[in-house]
Coordinates of N, CA, C and O and ligand atoms in Angstrom, one line a residue:
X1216 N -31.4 -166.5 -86.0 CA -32.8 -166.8 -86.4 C -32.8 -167.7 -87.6 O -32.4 -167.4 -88.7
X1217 N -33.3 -168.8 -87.2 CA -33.7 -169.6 -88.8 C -34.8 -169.4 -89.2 O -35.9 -169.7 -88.7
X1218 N -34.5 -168.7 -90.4 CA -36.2 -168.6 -91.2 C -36.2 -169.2 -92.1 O -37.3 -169.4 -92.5
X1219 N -35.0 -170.1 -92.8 CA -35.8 -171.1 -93.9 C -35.9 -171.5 -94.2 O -35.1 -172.4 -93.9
X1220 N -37.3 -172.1 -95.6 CA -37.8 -173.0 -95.3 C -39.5 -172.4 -94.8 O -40.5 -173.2 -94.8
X1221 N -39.5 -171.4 -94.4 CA -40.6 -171.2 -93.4 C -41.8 -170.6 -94.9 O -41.6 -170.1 -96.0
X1222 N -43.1 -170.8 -94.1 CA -43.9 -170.1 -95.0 C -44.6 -168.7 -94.6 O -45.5 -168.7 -93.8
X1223 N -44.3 -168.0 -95.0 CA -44.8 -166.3 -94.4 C -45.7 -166.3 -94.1 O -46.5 -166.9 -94.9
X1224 N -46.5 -165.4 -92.6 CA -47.3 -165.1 -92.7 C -48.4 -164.0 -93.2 O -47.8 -163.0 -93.6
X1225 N -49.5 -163.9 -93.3 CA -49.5 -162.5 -94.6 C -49.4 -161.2 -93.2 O -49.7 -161.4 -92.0
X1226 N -49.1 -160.3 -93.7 CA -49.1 -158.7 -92.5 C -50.0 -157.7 -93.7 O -51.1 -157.4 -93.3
X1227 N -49.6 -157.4 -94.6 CA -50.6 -156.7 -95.4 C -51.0 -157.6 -97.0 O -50.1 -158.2 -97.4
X1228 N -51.8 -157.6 -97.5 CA -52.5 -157.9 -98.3 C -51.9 -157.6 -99.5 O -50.8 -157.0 -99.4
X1229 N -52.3 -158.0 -100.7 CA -51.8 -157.8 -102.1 C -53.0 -156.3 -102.3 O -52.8 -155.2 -102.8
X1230 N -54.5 -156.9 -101.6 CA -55.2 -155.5 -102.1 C -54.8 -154.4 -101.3 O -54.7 -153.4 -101.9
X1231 N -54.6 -154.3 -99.7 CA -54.6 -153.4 -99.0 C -53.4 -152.5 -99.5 O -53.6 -151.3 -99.5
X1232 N -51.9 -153.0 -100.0 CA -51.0 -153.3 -100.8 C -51.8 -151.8 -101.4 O -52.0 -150.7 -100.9
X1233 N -52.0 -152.5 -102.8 CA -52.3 -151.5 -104.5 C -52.9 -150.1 -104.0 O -52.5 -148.9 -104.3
X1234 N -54.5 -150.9 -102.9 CA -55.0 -149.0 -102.5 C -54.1 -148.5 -102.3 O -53.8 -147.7 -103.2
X1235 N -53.3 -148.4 -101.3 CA -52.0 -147.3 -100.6 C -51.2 -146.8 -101.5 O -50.7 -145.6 -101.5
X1236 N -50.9 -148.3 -102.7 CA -49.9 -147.5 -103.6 C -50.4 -146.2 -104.4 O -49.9 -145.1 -104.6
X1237 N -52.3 -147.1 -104.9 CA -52.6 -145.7 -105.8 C -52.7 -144.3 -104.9 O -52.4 -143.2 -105.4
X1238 N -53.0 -144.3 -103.7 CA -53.1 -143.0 -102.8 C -51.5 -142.2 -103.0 O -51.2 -141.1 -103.3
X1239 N -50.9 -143.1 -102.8 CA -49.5 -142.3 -102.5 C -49.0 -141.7 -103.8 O -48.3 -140.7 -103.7
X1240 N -49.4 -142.4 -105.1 CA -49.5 -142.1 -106.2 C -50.0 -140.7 -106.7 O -49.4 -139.9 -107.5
X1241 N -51.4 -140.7 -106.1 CA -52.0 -139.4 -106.4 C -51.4 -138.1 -105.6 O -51.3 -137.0 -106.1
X1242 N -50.8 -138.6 -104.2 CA -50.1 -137.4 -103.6 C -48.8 -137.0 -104.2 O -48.1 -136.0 -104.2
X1243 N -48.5 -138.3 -104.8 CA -46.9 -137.5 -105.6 C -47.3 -136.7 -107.1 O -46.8 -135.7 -107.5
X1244 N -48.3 -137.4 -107.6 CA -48.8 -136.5 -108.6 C -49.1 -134.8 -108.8 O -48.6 -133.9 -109.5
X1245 N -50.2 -134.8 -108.0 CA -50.4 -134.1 -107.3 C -48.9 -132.8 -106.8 O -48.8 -131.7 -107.3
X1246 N -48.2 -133.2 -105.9 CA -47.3 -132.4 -105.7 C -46.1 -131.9 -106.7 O -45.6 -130.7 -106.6
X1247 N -45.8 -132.8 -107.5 CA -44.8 -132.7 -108.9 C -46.0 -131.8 -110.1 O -45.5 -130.8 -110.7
X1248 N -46.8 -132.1 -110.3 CA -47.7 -131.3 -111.1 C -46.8 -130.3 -111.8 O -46.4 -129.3 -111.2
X1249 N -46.6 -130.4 -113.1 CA -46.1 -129.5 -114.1 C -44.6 -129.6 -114.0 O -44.0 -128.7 -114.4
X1250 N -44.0 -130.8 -113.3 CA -43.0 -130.6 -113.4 C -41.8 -132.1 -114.4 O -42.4 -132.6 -115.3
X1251 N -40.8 -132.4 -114.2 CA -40.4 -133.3 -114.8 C -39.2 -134.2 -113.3 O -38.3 -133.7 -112.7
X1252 N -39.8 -135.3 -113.3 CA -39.0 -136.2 -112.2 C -38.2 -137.6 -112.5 O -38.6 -138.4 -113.3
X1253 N -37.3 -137.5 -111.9 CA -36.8 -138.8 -111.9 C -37.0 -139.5 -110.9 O -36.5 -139.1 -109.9
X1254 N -38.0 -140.7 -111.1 CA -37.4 -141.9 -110.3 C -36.3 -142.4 -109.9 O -35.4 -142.3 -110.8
X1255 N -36.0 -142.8 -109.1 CA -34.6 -143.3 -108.2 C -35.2 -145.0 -107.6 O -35.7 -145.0 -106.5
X1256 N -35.0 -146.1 -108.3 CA -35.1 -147.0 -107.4 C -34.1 -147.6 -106.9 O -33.3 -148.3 -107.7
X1257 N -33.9 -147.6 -106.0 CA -33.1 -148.8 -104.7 C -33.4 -150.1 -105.3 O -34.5 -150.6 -105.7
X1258 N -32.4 -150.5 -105.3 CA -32.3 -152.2 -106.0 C -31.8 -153.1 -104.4 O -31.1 -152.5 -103.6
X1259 N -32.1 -153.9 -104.3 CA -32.9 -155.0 -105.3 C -34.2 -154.5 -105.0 O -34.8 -154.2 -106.0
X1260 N -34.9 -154.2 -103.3 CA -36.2 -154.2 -102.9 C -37.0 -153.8 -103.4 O -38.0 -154.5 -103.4
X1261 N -36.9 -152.4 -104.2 CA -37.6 -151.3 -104.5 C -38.6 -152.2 -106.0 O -39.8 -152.0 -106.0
X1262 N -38.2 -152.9 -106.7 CA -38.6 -153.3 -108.0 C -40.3 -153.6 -107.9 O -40.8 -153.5 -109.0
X1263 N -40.8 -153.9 -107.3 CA -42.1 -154.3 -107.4 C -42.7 -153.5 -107.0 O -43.9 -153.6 -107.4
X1264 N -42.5 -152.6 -106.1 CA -43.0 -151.3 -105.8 C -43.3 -150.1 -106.5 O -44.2 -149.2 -106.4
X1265 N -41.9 -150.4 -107.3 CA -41.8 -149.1 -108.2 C -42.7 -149.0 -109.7 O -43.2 -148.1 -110.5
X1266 N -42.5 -150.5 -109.5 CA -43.3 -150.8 -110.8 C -44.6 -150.1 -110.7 O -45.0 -149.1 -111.2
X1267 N -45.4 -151.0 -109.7 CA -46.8 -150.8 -109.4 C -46.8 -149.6 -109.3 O -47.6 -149.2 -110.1
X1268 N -46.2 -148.4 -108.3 CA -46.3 -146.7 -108.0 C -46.3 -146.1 -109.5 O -47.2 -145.4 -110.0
X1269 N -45.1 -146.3 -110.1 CA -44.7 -145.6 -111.9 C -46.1 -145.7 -112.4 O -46.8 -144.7 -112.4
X1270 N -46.5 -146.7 -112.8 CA -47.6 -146.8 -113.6 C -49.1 -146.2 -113.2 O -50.0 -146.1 -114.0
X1271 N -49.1 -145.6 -111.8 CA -50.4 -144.7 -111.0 C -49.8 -143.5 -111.3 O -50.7 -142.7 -111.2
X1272 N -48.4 -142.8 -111.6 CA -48.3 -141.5 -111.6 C -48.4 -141.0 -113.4 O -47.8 -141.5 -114.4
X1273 N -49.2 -140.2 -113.4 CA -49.7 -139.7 -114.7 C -48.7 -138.5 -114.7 O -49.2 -137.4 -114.4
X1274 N -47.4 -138.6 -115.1 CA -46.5 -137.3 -115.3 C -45.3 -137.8 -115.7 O -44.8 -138.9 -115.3
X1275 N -44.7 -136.8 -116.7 CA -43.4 -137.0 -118.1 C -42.3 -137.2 -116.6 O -41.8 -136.3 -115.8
X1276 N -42.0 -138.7 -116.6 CA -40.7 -139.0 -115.9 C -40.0 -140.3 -116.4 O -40.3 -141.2 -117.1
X1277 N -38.4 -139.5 -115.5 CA -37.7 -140.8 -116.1 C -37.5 -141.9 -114.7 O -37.6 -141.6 -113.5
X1278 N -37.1 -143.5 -115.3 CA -36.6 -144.0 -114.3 C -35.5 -144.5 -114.3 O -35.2 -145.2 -115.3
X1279 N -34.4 -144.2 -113.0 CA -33.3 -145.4 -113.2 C -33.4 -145.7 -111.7 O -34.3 -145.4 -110.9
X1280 N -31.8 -146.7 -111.5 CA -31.8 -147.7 -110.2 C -30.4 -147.7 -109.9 O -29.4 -147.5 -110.7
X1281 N -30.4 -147.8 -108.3 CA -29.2 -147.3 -107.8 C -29.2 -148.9 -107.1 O -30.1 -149.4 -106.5
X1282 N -28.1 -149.4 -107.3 CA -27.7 -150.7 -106.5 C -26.8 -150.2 -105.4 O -25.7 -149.6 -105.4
X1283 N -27.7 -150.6 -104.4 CA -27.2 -150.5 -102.5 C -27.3 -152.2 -102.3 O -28.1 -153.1 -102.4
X1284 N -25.6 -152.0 -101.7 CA -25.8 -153.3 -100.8 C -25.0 -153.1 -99.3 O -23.8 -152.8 -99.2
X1285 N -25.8 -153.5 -98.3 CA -25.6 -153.0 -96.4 C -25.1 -154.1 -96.3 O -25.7 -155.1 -96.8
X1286 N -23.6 -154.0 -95.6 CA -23.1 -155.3 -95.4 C -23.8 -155.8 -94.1 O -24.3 -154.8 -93.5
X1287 N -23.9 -157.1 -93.4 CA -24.4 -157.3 -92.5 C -25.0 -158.7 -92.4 O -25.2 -159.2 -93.5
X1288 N -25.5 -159.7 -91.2 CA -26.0 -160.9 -91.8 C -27.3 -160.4 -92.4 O -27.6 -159.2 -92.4
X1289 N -28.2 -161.4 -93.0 CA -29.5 -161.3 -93.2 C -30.1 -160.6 -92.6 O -30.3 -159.7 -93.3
X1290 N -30.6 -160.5 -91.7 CA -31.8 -159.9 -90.7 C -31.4 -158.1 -90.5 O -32.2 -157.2 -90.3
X1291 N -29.9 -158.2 -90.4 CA -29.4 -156.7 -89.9 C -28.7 -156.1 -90.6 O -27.7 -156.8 -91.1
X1292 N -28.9 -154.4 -91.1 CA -27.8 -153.8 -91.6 C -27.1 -153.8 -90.6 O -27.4 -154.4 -89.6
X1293 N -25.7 -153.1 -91.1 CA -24.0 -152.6 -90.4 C -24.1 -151.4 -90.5 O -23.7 -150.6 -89.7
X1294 N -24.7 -151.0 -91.5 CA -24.9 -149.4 -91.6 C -23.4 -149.4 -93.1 O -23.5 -148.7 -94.0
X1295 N -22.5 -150.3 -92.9 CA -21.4 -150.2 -94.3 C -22.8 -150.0 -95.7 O -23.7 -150.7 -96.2
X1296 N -22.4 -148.9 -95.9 CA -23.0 -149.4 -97.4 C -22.6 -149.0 -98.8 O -22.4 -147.9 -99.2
X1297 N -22.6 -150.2 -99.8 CA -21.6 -149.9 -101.3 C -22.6 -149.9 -102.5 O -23.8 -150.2 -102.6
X1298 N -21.7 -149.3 -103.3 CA -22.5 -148.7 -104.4 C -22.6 -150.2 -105.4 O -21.6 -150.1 -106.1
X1299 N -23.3 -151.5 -105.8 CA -23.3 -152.5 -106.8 C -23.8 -151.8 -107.9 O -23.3 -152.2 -109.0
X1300 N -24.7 -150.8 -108.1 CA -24.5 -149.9 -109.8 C -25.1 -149.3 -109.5 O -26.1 -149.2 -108.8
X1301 N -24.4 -148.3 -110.2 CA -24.5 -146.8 -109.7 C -25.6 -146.1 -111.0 O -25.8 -146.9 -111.9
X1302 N -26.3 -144.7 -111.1 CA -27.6 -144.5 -111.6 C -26.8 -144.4 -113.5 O -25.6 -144.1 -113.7
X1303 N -27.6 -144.7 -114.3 CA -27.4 -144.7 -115.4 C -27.1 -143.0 -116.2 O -26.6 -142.9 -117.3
X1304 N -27.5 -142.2 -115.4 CA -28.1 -140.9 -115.8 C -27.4 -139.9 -115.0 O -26.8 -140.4 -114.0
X1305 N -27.2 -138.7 -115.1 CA -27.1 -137.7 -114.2 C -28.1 -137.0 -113.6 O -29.2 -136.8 -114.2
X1306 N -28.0 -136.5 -112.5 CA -29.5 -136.0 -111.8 C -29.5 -134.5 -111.2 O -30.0 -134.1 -110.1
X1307 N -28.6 -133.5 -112.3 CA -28.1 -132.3 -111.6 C -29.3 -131.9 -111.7 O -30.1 -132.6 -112.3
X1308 N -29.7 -130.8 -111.1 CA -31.3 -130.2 -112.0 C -32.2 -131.0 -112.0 O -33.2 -130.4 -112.2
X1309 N -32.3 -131.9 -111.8 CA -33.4 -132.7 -111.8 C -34.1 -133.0 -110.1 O -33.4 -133.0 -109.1
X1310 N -35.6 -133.2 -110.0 CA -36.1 -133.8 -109.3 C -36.5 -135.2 -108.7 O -37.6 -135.8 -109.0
X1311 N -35.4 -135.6 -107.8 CA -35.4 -136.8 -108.2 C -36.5 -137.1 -106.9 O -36.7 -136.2 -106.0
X1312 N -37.0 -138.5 -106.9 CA -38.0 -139.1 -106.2 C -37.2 -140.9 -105.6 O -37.3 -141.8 -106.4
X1313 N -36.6 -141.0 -104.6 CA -35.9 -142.2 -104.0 C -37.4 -142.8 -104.1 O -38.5 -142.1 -103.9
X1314 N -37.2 -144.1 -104.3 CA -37.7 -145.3 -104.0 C -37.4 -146.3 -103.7 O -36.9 -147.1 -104.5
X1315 N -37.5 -146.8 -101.6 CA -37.2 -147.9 -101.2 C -38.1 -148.8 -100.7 O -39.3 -148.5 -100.7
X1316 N -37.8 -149.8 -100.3 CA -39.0 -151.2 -100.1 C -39.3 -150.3 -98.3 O -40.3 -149.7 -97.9
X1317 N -38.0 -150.6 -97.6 CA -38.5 -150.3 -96.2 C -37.1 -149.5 -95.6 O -35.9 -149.7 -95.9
X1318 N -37.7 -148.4 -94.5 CA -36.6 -147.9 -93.6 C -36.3 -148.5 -92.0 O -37.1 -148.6 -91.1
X1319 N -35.4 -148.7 -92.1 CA -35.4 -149.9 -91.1 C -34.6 -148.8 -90.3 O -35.2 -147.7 -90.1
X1320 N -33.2 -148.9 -89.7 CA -32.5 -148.3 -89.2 C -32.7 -146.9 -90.0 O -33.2 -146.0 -89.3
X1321 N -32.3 -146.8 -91.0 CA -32.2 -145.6 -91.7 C -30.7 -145.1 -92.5 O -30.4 -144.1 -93.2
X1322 N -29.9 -146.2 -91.9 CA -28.6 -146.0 -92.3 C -28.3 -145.8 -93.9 O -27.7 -144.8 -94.5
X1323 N -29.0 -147.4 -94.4 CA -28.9 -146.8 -96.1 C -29.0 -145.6 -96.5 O -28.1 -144.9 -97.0
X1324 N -30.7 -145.2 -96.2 CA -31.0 -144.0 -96.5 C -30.0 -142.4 -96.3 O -30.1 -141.4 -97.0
X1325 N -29.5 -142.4 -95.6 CA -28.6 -141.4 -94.7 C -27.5 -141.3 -95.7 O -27.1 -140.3 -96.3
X1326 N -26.9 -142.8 -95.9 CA -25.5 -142.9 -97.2 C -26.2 -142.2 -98.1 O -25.8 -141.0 -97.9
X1327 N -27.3 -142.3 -99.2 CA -27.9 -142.4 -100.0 C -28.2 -140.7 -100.5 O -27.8 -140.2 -101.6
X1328 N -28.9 -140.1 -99.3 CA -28.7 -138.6 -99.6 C -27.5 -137.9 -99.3 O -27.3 -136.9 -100.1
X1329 N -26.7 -138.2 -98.4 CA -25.6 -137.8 -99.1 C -24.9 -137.9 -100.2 O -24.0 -137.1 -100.5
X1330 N -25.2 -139.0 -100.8 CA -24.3 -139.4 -102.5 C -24.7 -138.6 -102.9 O -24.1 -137.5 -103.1
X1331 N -26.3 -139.0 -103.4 CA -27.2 -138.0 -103.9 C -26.9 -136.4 -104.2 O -26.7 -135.9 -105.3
X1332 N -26.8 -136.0 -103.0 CA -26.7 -134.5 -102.5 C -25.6 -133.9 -103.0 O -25.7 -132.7 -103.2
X1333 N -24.0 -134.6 -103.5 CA -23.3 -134.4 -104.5 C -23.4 -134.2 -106.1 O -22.7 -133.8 -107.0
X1334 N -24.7 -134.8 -105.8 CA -24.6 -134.3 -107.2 C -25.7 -133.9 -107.9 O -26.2 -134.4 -108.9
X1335 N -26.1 -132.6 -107.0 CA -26.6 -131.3 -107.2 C -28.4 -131.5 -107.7 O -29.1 -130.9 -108.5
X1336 N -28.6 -132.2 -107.2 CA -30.3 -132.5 -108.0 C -31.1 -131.3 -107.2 O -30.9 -130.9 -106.1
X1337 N -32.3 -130.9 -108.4 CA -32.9 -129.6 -107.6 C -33.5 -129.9 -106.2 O -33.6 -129.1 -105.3
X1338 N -34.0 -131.3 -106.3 CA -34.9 -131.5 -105.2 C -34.5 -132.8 -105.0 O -34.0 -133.4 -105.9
X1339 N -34.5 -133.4 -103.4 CA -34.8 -134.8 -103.4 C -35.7 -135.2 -102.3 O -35.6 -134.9 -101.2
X1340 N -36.6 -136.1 -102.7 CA -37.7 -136.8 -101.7 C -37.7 -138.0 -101.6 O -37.2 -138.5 -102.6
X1341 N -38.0 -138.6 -100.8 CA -38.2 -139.8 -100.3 C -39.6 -140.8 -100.6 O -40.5 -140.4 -99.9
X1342 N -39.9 -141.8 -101.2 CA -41.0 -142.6 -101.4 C -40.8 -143.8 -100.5 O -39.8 -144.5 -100.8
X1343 N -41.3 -144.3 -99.6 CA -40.8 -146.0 -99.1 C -42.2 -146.7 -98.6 O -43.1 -146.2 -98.0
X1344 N -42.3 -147.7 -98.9 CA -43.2 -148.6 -98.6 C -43.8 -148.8 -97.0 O -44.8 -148.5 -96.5
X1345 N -42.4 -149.3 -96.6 CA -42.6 -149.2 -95.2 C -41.5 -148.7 -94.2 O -40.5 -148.0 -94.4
X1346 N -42.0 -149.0 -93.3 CA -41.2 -148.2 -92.0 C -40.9 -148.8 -90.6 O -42.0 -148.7 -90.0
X1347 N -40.1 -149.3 -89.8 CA -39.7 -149.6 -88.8 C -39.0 -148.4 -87.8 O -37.8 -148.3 -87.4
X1348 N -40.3 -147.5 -87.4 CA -39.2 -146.3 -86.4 C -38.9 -147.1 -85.4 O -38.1 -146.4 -84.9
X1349 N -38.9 -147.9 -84.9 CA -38.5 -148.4 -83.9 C -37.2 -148.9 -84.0 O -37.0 -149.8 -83.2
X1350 N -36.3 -148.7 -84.8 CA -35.1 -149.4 -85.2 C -34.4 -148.4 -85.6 O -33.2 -148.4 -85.6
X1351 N -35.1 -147.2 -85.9 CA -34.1 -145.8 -86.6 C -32.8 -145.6 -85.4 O -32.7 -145.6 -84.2
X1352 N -31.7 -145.4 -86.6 CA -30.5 -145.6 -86.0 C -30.4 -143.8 -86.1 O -30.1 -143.0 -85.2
X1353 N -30.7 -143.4 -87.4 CA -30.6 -141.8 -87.8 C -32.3 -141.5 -88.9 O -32.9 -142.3 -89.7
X1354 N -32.6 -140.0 -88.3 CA -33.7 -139.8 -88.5 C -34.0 -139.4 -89.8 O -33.3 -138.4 -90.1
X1355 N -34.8 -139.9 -90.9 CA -34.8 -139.3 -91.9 C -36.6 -139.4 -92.2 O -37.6 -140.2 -92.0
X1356 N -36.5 -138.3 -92.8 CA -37.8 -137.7 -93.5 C -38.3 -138.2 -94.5 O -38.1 -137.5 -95.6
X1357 N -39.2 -139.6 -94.6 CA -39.7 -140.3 -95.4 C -41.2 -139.2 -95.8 O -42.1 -139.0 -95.0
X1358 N -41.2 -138.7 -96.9 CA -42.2 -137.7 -97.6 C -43.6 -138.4 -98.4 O -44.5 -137.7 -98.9
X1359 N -43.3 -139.9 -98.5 CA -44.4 -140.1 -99.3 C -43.9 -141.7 -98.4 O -42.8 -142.3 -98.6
X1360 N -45.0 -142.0 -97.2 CA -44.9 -144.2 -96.8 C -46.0 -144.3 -96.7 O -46.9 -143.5 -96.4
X1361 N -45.8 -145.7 -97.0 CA -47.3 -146.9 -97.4 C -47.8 -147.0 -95.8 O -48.9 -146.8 -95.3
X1362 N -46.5 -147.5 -95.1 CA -47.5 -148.6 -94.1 C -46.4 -148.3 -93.0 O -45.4 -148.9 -93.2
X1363 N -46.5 -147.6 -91.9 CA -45.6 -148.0 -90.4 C -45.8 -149.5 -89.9 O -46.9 -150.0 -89.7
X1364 N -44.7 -150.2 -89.6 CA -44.7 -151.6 -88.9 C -43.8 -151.7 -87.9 O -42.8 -151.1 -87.8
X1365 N -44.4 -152.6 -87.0 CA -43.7 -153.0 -85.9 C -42.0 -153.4 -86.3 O -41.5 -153.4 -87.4
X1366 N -41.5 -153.8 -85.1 CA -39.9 -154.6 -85.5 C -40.2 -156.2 -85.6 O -40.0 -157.1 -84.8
X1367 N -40.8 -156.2 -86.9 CA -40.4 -157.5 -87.3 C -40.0 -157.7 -88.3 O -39.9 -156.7 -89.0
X1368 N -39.7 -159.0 -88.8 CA -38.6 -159.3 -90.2 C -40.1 -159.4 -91.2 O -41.2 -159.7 -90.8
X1369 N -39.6 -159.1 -92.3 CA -41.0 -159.2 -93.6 C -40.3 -159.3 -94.8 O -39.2 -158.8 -95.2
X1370 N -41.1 -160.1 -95.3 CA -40.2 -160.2 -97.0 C -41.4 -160.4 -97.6 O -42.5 -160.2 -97.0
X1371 N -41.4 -160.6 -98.9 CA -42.6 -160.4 -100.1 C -42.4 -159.0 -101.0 O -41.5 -158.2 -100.9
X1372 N -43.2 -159.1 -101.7 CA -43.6 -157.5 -102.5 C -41.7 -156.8 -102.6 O -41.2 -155.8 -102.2
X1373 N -41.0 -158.0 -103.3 CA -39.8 -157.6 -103.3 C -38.9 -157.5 -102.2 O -37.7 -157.5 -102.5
X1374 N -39.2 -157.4 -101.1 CA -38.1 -157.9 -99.7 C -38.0 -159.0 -99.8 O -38.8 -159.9 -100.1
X1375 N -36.6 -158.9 -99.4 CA -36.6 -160.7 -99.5 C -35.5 -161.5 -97.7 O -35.1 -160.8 -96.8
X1376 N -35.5 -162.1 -97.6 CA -35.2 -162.8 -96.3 C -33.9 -164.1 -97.4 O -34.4 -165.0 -98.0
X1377 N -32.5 -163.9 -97.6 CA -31.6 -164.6 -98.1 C -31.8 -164.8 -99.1 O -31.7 -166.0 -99.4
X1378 N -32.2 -163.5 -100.7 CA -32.2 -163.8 -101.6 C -33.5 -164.6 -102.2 O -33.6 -165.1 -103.4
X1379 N -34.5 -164.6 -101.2 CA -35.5 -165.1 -101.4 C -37.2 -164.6 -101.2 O -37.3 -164.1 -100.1
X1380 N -38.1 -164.5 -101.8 CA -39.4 -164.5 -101.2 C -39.9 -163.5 -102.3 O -40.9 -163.5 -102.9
X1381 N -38.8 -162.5 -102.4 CA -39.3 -161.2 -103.2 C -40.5 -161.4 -104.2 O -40.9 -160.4 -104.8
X1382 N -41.0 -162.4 -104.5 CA -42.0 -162.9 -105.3 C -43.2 -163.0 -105.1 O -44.0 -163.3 -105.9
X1383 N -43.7 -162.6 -103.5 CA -44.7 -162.6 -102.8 C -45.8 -162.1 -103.1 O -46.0 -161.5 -102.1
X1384 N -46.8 -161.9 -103.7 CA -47.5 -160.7 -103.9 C -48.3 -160.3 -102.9 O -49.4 -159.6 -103.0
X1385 N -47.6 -160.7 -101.6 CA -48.2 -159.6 -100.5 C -47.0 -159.7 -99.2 O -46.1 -160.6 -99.2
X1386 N -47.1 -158.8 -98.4 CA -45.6 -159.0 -97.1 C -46.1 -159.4 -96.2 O -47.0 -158.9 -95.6
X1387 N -45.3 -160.5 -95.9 CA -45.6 -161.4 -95.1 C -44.2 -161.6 -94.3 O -43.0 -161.6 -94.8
X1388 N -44.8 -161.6 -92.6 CA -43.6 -161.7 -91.5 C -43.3 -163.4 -91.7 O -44.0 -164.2 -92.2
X1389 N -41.9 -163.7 -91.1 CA -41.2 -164.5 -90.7 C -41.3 -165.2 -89.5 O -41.4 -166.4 -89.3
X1390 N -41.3 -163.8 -88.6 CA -40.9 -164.5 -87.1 C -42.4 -165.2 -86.3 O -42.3 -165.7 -85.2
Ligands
IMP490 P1 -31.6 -149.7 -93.1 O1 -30.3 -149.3 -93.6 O2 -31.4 -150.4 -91.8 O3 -32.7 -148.7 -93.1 O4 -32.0 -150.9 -94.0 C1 -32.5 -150.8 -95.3 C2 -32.5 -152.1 -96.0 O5 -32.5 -153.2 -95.2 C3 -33.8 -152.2 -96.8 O6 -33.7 -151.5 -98.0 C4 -33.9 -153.7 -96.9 O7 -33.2 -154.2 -98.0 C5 -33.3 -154.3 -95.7 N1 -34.3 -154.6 -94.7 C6 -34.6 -153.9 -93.5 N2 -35.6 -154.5 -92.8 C7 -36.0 -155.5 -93.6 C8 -37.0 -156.5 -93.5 O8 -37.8 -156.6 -92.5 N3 -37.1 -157.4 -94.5 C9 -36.3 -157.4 -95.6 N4 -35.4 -156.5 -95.7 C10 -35.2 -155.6 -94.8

């Protein structure tokens, strides 16, 4: 597939975007209530997401960032996936909260709680923007998503299509 060069088409909005974030916001609030959480972002995608979500949740949390990279061309994981930097912090006891851009296959995800799960955190949930079931390789229990989408390629709002687009302020398909 050649995508570039191309100019995206919009799929969700910059505003349709913020409402969902602040909703999802209120329901993590809401569910953590009186408690103390760590954010978890997924690097690279997660960054503009997380930003925007952190700043809607009104509760004493920390954040760090877990560098995943799925080997594979552009368009497709392999399901291989390596640790490029690992979380700054320890998360035994702690409630941590994953934050990714989208669940495509599900493969990352799958590595991810099991790392995780080694190292003994009280709780762990899932936050993701979006979602592609139609591509789930393995099933995983996304507890707090923005937006279900078809199988197509999207970049913007921090996805990116070859290192590129994540600058979008809204997601927009390719194909
Ligand atoms: P999974 O392991 O197949 O679930 O893929 C997860 C990762 O693949 C995401 O965190 C993204 O970095 C990337 N990815 C999957 N689908 C897309 C897409 O449509 N656009 C941009 N990146 C994607």
């Amino acid at each position: 597939m050649d995508l570039k060069n191309k100019r995206p088409a919009v799929m969700l909005s910059t505003e349709i975007i913020q409402k969902r974030v602040v909703e999802m916001a209120t329901l993590i609030r809401q569910d953590y209530a009186g408690q103390e959480l760590t954010v978890v972002g997924v690097l690279k995608g997660s960054f503009i997401f997380m930003a925007d979500l952190v700043r809607e949740i009104d509760l004493p949390l920390r954040c760090d960032f877990l560098g995943l990279s799925s080997y594979g061309s552009a368009t497709e994981s392999s399901g291989v996936v390596a640790i490029t930097k690992d979380l700054d912090g320890p998360v035994d006891g702690r409630h941590v909260l994953v934050i990714e851009d989208i669940i495509d296959t599900g493969l990352t995800m799958a590595y991810l709680l099991q790392n995780l799960a080694t190292r003994r955190p009280a709780s762990v949930k899932i936050a993701s923007l979006l979602s592609k079931p139609a591509r789930r390789q393995i099933e995983v229990k996304i507890d707090y998503l923005g937006f279900t989408i078809e199988d197509r390629f999207v970049v913007g709002y921090g996805l990116d299509f070859d290192g590129q687009y994540r600058n979008l302020p809204f997601i927009g398909t390719m194909d």
